[in-house]
Short mmCIF file of C-alpha atoms in Angstrom, two decimals:
data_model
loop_
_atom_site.label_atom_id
_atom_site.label_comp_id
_atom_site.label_asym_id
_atom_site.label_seq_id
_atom_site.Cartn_x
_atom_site.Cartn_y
_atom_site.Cartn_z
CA UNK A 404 -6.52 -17.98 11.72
CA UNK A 405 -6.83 -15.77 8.99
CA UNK A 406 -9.08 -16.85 5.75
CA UNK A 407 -6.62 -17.94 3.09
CA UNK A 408 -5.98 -14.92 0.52
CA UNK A 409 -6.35 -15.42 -3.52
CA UNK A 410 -3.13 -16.84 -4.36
CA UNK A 411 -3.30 -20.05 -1.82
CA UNK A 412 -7.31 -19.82 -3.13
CA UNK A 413 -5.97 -20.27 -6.63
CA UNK A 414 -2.99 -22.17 -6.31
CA UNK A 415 -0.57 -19.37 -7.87
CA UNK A 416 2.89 -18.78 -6.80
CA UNK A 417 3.03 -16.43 -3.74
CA UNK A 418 6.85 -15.91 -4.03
CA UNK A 419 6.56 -15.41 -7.89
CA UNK A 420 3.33 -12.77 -7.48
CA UNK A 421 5.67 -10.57 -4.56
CA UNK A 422 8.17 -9.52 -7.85
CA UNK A 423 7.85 -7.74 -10.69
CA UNK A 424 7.70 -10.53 -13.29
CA UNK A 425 5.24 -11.07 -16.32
CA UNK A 426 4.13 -13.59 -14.02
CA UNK A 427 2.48 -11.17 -11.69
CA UNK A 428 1.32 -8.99 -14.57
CA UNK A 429 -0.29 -12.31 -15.85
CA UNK A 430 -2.73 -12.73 -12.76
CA UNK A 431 -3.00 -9.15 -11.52
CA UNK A 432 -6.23 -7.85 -13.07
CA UNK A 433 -7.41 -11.21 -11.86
CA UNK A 434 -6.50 -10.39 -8.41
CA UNK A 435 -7.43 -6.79 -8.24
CA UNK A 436 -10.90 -8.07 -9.22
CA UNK A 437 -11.07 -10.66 -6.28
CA UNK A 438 -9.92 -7.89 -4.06
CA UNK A 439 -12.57 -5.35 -4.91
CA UNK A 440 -15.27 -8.12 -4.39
CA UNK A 441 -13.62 -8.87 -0.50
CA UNK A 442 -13.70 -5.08 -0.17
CA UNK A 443 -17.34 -4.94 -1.47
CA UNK A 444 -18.45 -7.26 0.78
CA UNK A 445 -16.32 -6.76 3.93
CA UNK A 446 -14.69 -3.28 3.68
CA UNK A 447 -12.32 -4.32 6.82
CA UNK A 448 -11.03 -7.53 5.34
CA UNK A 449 -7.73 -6.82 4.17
CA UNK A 450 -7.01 -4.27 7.36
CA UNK A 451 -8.03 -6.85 10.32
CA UNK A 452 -5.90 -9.39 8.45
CA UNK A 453 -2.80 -6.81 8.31
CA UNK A 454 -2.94 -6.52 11.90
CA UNK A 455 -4.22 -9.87 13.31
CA UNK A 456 -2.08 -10.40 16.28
CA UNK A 457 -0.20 -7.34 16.07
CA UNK A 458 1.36 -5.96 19.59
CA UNK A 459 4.23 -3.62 18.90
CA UNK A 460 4.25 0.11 19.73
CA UNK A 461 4.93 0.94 16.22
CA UNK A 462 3.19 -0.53 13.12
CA UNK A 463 3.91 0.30 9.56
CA UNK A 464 0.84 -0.11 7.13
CA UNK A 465 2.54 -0.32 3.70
CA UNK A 466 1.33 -0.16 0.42
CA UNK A 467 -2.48 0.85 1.39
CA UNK A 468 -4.49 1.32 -2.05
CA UNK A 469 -7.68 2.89 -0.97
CA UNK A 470 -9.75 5.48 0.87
CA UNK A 471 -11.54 2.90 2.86
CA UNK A 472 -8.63 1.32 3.94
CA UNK A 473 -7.34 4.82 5.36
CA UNK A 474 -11.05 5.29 6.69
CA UNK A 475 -11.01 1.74 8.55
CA UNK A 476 -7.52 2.03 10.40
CA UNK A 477 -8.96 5.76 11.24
CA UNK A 478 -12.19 4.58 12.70
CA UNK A 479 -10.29 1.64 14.49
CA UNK A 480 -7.38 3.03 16.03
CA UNK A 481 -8.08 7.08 15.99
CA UNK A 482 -5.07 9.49 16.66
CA UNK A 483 -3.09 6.56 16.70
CA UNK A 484 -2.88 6.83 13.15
CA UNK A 485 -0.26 8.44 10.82
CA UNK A 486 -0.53 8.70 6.90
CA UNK A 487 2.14 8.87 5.18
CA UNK A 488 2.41 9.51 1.37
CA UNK A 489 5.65 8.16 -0.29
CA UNK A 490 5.62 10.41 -3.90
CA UNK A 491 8.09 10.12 -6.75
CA UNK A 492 8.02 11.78 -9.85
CA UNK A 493 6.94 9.82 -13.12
CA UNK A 494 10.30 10.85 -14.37
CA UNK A 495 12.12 9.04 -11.26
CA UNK A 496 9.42 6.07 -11.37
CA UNK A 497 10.24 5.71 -15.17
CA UNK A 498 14.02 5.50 -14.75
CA UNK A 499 12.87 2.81 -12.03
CA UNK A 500 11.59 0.89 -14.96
CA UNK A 501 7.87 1.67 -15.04
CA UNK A 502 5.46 1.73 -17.39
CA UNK A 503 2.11 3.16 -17.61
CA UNK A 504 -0.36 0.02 -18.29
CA UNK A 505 -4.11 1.38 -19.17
CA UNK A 506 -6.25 -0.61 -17.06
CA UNK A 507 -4.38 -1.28 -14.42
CA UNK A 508 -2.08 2.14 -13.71
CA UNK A 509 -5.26 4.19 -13.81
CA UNK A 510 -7.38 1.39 -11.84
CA UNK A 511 -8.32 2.91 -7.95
CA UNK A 512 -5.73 -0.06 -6.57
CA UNK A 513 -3.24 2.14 -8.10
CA UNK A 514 -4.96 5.36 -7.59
CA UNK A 515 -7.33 5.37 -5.11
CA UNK A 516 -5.85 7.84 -2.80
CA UNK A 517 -4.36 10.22 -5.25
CA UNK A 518 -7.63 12.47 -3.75
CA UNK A 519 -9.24 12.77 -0.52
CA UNK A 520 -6.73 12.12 1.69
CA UNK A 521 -5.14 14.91 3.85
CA UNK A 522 -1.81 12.92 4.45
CA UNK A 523 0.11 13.58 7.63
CA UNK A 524 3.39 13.50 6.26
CA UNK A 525 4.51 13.61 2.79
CA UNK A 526 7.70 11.87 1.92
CA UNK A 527 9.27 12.92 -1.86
CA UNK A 528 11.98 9.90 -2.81
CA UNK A 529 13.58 10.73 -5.95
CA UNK A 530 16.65 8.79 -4.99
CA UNK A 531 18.21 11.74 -3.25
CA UNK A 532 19.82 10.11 -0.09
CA UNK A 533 20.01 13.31 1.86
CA UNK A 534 16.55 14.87 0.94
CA UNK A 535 14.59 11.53 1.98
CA UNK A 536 17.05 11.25 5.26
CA UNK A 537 16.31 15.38 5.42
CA UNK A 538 12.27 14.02 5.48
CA UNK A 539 12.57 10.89 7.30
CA UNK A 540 13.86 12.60 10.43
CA UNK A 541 11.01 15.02 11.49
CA UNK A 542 8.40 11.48 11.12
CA UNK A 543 10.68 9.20 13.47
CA UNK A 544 11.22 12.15 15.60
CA UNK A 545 7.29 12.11 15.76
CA UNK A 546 6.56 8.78 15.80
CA UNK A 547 9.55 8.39 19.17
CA UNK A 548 7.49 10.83 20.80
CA UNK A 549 4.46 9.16 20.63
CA UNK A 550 5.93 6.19 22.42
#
């Protein structure tokens, strides 16, 4: 089984860390630094536990922060692998209720592939239902065909 990941380490509340509450905020420099020493030390750590015992056709990856994670899945599973680059405009991610916090915003878990990654697909959700259906389509059209 998988090694237990900081929150069960520290005894935090996992539900309470998977919202957006000042709760999360509280602990998340905290985590981010834990994270980056995992990474430092084994750069596959988070990947191979995000697909231990994984068997269907079709995995999504979400939420990857970094350029080694893309790198690892790359090296590990080849043409296999799609990237796909969800983008929203800080207009639309404002009106979402977001706030730019200096430190963390600007950090590379929240950055990290802004550069250097030649996405495969490049999905723009500003909360138009028919543009992101309009994007969506061409991907799972792909992604059917590779089954």
């Amino acid at each position: 089984s998988a090694q237990p990941l900081s929150p069960q380490e520290h005894g935090l509340d996992f539900q309470r860390l998977l919202d957006a509450s000042a709760y999360k905020e509280t602990y998340r420099q905290d985590m981010i630094r834990w994270g980056e020493e995992k990474r430092r030390a084994d750069p596959g750590f988070f990947c191979r536990t995000a697909v231990e015992g994984a068997a269907q056709p079709v995995w999504v990856v979400s939420d990857t922060r970094r350029l080694s994670d893309v790198e690892w899945f790359r090296d590990v599973y080849g043409d296999a692998v799609q990237t796909v680059r969800v983008a929203a405009s800080e207009e639309t991610r404002k009106r979402r209720n977001w706030v730019f916090v200096a430190g963390v915003d600007d950090a590379e878990s929240e950055c990290g592939l802004d550069q250097g990654v030649a996405f495969d697909w490049v999905i723009t959700n500003d909360g138009d239902e028919r543009s992101l259906d309009e994007q969506l389509e061409p991907l799972l059209r792909s992604l059917r065909g590779r089954l």
